mmCIF file of C-alpha atoms in Angstrom:
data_model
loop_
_atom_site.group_PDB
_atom_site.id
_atom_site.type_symbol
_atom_site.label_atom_id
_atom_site.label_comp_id
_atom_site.label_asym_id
_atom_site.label_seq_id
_atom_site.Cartn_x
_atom_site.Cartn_y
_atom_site.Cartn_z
ATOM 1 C CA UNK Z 72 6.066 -40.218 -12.636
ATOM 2 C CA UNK Z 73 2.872 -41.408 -14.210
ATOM 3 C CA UNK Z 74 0.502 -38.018 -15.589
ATOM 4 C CA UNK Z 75 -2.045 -39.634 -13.185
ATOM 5 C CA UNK Z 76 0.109 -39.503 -10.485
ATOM 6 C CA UNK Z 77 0.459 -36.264 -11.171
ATOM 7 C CA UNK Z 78 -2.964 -35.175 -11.525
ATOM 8 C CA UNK Z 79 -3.216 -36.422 -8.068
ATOM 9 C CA UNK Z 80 -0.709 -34.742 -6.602
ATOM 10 C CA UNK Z 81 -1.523 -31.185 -8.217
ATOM 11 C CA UNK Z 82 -4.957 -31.929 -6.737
ATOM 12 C CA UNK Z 83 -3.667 -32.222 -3.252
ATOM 13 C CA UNK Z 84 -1.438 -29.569 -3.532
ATOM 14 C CA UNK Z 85 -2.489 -26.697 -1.514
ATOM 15 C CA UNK Z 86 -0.410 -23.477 -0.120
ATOM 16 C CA UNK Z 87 -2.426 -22.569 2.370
ATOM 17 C CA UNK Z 88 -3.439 -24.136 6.320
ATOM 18 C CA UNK Z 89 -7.201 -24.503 5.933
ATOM 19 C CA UNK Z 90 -7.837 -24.487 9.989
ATOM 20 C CA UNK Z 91 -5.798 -20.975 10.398
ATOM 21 C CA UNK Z 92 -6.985 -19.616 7.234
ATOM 22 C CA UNK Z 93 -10.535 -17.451 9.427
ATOM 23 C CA UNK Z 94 -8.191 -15.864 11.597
ATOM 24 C CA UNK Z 95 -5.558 -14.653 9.477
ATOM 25 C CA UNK Z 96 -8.173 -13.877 6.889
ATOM 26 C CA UNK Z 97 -9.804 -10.883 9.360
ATOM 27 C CA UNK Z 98 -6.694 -8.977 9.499
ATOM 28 C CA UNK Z 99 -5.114 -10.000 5.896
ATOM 29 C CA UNK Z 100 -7.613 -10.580 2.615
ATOM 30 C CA UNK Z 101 -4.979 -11.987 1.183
ATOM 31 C CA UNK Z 102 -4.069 -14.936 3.930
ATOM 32 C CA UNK Z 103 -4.980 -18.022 0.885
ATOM 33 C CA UNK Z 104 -1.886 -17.012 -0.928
ATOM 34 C CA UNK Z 105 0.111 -14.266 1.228
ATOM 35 C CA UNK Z 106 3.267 -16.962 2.067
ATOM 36 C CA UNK Z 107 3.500 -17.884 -1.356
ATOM 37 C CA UNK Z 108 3.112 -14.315 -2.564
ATOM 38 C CA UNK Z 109 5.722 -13.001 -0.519
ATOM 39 C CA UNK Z 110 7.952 -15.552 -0.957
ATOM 40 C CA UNK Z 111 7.957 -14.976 -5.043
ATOM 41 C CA UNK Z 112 8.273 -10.932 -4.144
ATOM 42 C CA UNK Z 113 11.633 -11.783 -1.347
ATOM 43 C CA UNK Z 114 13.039 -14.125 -4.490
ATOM 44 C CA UNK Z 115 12.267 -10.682 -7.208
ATOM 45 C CA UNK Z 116 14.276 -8.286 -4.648
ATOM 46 C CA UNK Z 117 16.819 -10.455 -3.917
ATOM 47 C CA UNK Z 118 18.265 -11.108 -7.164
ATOM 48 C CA UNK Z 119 18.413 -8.213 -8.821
ATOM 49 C CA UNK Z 120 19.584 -4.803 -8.079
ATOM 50 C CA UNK Z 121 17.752 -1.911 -10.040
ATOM 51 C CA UNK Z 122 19.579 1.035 -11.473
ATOM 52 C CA UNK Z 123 19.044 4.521 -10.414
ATOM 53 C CA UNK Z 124 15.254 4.880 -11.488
ATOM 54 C CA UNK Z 125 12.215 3.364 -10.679
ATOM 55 C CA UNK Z 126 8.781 3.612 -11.240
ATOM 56 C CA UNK Z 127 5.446 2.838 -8.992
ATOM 57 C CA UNK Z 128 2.503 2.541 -10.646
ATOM 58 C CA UNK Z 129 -0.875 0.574 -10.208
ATOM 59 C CA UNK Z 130 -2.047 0.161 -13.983
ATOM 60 C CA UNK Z 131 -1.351 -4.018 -13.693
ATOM 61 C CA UNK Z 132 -4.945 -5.592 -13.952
ATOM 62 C CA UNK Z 133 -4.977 -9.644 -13.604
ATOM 63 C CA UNK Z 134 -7.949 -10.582 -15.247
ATOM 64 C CA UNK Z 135 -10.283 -12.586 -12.859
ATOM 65 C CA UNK Z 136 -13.959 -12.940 -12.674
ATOM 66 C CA UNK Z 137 -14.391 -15.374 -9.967
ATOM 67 C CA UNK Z 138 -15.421 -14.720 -6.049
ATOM 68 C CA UNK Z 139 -12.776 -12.334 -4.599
ATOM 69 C CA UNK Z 140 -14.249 -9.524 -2.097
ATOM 70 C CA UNK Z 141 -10.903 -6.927 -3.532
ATOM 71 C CA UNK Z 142 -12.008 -7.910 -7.211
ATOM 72 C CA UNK Z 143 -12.306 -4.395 -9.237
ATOM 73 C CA UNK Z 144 -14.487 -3.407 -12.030
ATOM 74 C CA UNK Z 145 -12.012 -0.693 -14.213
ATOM 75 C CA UNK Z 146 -14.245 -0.354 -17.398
ATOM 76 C CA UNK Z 147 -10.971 1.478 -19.729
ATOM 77 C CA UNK Z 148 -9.116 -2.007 -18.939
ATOM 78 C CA UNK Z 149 -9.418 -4.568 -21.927
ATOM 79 C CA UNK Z 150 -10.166 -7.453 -19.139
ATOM 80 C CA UNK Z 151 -12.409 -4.809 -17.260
ATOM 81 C CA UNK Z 152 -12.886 -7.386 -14.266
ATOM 82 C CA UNK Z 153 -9.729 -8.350 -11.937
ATOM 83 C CA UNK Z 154 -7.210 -8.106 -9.224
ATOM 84 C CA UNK Z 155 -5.160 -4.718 -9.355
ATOM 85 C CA UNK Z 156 -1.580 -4.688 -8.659
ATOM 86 C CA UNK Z 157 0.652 -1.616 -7.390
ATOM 87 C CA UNK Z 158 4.341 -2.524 -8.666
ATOM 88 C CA UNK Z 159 7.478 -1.163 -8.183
ATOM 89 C CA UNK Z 160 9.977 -1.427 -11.554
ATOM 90 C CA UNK Z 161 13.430 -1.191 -12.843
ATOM 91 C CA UNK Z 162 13.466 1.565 -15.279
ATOM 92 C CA UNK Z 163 16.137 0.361 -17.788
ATOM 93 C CA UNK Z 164 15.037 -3.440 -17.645
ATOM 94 C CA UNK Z 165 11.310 -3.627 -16.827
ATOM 95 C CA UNK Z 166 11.994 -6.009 -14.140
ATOM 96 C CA UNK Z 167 9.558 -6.707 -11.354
ATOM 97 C CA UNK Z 168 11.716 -5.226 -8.097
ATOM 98 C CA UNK Z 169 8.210 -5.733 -5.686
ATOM 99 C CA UNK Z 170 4.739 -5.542 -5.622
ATOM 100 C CA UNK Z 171 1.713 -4.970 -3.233
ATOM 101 C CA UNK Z 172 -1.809 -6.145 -4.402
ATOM 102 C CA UNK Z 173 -4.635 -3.860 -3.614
ATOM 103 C CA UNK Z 174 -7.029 -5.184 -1.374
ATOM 104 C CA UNK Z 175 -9.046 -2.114 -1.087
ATOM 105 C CA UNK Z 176 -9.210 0.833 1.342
ATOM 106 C CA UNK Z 177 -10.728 -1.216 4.484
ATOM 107 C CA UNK Z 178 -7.743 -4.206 3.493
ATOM 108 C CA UNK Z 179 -5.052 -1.899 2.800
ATOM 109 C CA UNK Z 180 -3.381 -0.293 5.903
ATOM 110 C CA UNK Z 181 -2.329 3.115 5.501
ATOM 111 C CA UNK Z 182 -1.606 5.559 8.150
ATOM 112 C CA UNK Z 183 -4.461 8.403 9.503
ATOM 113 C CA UNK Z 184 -2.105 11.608 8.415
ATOM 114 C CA UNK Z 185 -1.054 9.565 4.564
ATOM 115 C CA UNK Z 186 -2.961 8.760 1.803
ATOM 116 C CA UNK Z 187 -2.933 5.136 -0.088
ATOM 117 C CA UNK Z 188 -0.454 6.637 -2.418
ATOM 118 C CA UNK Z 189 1.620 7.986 -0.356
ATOM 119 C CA UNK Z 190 2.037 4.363 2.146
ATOM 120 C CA UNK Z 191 2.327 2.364 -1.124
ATOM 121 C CA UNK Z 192 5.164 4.363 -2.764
ATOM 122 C CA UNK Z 193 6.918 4.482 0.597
ATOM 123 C CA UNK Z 194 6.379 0.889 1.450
ATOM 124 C CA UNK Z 195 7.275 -0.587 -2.015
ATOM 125 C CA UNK Z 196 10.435 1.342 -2.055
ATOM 126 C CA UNK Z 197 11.923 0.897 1.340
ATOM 127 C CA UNK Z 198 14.517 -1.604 0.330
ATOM 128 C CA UNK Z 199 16.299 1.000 -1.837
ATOM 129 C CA UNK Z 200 15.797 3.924 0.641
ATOM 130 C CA UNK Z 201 18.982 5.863 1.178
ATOM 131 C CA UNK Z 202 20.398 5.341 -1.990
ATOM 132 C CA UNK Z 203 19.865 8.405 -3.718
ATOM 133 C CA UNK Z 204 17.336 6.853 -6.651
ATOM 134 C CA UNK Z 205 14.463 8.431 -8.346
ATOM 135 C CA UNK Z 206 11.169 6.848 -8.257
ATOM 136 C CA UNK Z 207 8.285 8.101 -11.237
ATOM 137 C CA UNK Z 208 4.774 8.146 -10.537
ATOM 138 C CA UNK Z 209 1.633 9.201 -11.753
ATOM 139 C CA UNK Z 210 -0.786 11.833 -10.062
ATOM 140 C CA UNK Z 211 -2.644 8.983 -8.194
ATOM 141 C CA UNK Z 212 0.283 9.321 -5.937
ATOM 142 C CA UNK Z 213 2.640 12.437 -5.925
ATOM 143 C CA UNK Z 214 1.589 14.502 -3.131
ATOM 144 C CA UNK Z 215 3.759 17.574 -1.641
ATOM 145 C CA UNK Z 216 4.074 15.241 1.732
ATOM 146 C CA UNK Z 217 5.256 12.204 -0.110
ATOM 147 C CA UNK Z 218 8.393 14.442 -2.043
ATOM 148 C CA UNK Z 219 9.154 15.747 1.246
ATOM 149 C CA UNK Z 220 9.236 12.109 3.241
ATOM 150 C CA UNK Z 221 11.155 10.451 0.507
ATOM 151 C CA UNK Z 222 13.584 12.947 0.017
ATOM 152 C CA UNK Z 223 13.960 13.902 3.851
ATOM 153 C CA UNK Z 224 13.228 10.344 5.162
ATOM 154 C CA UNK Z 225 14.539 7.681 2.649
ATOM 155 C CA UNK Z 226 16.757 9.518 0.581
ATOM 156 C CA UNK Z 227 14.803 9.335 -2.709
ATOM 157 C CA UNK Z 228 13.474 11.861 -5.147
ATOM 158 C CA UNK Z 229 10.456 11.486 -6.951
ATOM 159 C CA UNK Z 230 9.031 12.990 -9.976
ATOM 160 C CA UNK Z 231 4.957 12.757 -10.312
ATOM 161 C CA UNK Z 232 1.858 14.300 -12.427
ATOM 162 C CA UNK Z 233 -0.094 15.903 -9.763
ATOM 163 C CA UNK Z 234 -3.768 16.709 -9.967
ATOM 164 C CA UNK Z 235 -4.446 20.205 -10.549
ATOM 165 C CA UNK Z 236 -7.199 20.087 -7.550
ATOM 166 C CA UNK Z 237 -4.313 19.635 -4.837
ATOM 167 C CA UNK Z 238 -4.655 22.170 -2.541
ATOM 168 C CA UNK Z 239 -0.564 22.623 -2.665
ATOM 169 C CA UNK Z 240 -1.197 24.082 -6.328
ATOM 170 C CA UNK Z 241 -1.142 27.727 -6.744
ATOM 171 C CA UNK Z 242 -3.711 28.982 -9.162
ATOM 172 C CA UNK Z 243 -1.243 31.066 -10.448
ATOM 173 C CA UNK Z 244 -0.231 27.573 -12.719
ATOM 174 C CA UNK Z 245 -3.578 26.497 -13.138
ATOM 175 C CA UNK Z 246 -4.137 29.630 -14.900
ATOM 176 C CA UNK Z 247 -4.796 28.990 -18.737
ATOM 177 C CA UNK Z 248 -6.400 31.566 -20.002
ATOM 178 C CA UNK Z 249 -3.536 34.184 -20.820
ATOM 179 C CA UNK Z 250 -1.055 31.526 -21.773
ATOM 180 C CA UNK Z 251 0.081 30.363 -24.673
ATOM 181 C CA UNK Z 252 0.358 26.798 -26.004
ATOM 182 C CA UNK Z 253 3.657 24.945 -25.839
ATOM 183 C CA UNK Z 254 5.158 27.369 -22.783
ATOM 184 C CA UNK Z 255 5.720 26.577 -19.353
ATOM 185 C CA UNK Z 256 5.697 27.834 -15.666
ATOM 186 C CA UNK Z 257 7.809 27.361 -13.360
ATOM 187 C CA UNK Z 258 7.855 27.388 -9.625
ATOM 188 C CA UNK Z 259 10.568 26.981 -7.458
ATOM 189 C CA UNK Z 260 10.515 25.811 -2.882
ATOM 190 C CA UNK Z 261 13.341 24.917 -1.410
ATOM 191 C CA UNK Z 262 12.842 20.819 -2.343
ATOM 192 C CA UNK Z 263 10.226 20.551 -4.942
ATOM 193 C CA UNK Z 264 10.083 22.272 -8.733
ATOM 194 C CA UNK Z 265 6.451 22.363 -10.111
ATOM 195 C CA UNK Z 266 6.173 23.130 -13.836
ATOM 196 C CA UNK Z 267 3.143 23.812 -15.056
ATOM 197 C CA UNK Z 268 2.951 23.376 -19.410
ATOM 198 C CA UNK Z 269 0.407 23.525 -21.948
ATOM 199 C CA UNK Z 270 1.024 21.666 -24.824
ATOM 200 C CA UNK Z 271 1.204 23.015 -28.170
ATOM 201 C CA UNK Z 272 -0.944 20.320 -29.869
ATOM 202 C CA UNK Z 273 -4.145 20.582 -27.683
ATOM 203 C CA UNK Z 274 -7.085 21.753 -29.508
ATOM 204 C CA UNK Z 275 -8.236 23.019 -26.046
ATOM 205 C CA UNK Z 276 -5.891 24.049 -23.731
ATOM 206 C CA UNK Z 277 -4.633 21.865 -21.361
ATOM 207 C CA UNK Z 278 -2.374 22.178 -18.390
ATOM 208 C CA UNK Z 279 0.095 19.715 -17.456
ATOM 209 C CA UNK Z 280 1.443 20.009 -13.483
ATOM 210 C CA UNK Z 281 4.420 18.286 -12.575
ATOM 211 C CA UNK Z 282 6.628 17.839 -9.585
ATOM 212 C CA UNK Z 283 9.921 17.043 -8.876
ATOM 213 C CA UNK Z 284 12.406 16.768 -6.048
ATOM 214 C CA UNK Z 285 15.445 15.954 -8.601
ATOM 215 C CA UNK Z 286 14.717 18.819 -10.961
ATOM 216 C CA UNK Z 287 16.180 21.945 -10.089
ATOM 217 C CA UNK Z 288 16.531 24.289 -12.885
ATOM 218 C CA UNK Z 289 13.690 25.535 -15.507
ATOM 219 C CA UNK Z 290 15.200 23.960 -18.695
ATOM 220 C CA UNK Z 291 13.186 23.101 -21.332
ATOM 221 C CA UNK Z 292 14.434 20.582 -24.199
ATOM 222 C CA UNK Z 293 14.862 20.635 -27.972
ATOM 223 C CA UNK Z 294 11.154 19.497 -28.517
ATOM 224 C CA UNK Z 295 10.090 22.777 -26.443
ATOM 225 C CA UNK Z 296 9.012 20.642 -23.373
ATOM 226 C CA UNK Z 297 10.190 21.109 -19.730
ATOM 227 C CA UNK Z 298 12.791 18.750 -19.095
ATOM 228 C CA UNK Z 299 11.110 17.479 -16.178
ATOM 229 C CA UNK Z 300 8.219 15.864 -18.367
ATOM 230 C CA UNK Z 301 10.565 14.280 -21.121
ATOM 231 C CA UNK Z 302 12.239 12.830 -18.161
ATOM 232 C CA UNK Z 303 8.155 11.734 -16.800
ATOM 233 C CA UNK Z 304 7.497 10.343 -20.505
ATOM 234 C CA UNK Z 305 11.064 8.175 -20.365
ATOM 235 C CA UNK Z 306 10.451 6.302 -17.316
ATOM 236 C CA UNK Z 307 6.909 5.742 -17.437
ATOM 237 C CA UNK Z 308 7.101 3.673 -20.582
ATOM 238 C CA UNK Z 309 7.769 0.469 -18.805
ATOM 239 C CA UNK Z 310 4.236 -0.548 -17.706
ATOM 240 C CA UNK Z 311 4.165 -1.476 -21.434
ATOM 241 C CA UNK Z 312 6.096 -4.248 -22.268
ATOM 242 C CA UNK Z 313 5.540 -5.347 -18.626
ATOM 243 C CA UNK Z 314 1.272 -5.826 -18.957
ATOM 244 C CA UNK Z 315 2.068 -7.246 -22.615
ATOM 245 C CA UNK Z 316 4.595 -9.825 -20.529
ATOM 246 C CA UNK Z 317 2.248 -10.615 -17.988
ATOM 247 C CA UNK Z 318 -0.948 -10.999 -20.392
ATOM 248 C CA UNK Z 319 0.632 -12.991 -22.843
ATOM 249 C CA UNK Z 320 2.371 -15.557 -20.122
ATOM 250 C CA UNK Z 321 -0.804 -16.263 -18.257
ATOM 251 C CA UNK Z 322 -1.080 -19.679 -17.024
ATOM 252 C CA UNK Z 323 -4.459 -20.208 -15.824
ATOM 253 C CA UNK Z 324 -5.269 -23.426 -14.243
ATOM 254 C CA UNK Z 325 -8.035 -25.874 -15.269
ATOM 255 C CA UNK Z 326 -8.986 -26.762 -11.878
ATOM 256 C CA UNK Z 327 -12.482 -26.134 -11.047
ATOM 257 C CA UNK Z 328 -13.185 -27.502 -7.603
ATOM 258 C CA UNK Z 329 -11.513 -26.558 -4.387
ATOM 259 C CA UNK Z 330 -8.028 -28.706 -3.631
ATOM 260 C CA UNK Z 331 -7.578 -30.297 -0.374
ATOM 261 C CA UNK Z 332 -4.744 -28.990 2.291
ATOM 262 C CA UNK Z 333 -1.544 -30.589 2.073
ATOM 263 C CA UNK Z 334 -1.543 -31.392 5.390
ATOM 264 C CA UNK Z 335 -4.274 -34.105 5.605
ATOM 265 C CA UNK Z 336 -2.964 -35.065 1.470
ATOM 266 C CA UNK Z 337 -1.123 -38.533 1.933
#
């Protein structure tokens, strides 16, 4: 094949029925690309099986300046400008199990009594519910009603930063000002530990507030942490090789125009 015949072809090429595109695109924002997007997700979960932890997280920021109506400004990104991924990933490998792209609160369909944090970890985890993995996430999502569903509903634990305005949070371990740096606090329900630490190399103190549904006894570690936030610090560490991956593999496209449907291409 000739590179003009090529051209041609990559021209022509186009995923997406132009005459169906209005309708689909009032219930989904992402109706250009959503067959070919989950099509590449179906093909990550289908060949690979993760271990026993995971971690959700929506740090992934594809850099894009163009029109997009979900396009986010995140200022403490590098590319500042871009489409925002929530991912799901395999702990020990860094592989990509699934993903959901944020489309913003009015795109994204979450239910009345849950939060966006709560439907995403649920929903990008449901093909390993019921088989007693961990999932790690940061405070954007843990939430006292998202330990409880996963561990009651789907057979998960989860271990989280929480935000110390939570209503859940006593403010018995928000309390800094009689403790001492580098101890903890522990506090015990029948599903969910919550430590609460203060590290020893703050200048100010700062509390750290943690939950977890797989954590069950107060033991802290040879570096004088909890062991519930040396676990935390362990599987968070993914997103980092993973955004370096995805940044330095980028394969943005030259075309400028818009590309005709395949359907009417010859």
């Amino acid at each position: 094949m000739s590179e003009c015949r090529f051209t041609f072809l990559l021209t022509c090429l186009r995923f997406d029925n132009m005459r169906t595109r209005a309708v689909r695109r009032d219930t989904d924002k992402l109706a250009p690309i959503r067959s070919v997007w989950d099509m590449f997700i179906g093909s990550c979960e289908k060949h690979f099986i993760p271990h026993e932890y995971i971690t959700v997280d929506a740090c992934l920021l594809l850099a894009y300046r163009g029109k997009c109506s979900f396009r986010m400004f995140i200022p403490n990104k590098p590319a500042k400008y871009g489409l925002k991924l929530v991912l799901a990933n395999d702990v020990t490998t860094n592989y990509l199990l699934t993903g959901i792209p944020y489309l913003g609160k009015q795109g994204t369909h979450a239910r009345v009594e849950e939060n966006l944090g709560h439907t995403f970890t649920r929903d990008l985890t449901r093909p390993y519910h019921h088989t007693n993995r961990n999932v790690t996430v940061d405070n954007w999502f843990t939430s006292v009603p998202l330990i409880q569903d996963l561990l009651h509903n789907c057979g998960m634990t989860l271990v989280g930063t929480v935000k110390g305005n939570k209503k859940e949070i006593p403010i018995m371990m928000k309390e800094k000002s009689n403790r001492v740096p580098g101890t903890s606090a522990f506090l015990f329900t029948n599903d969910i530990t919550l430590v609460s630490y203060i590290p020893d190399t703050a200048t100010a103190k700062k509390t750290v507030l943690l939950m977890s549904s797989m954590h069950t006894q107060p033991s802290i570690t040879g570096t004088g942490k909890p062991e519930m936030i040396d676990f935390y610090n362990k599987t968070k560490v993914v997103w980092t090789p993973l955004t370096k991956c995805v940044h330095s593999t980028a394969a943005a496209g030259k075309q400028r125009g818009g590309r005709c449907d395949s359907s009417t291409a010859s």
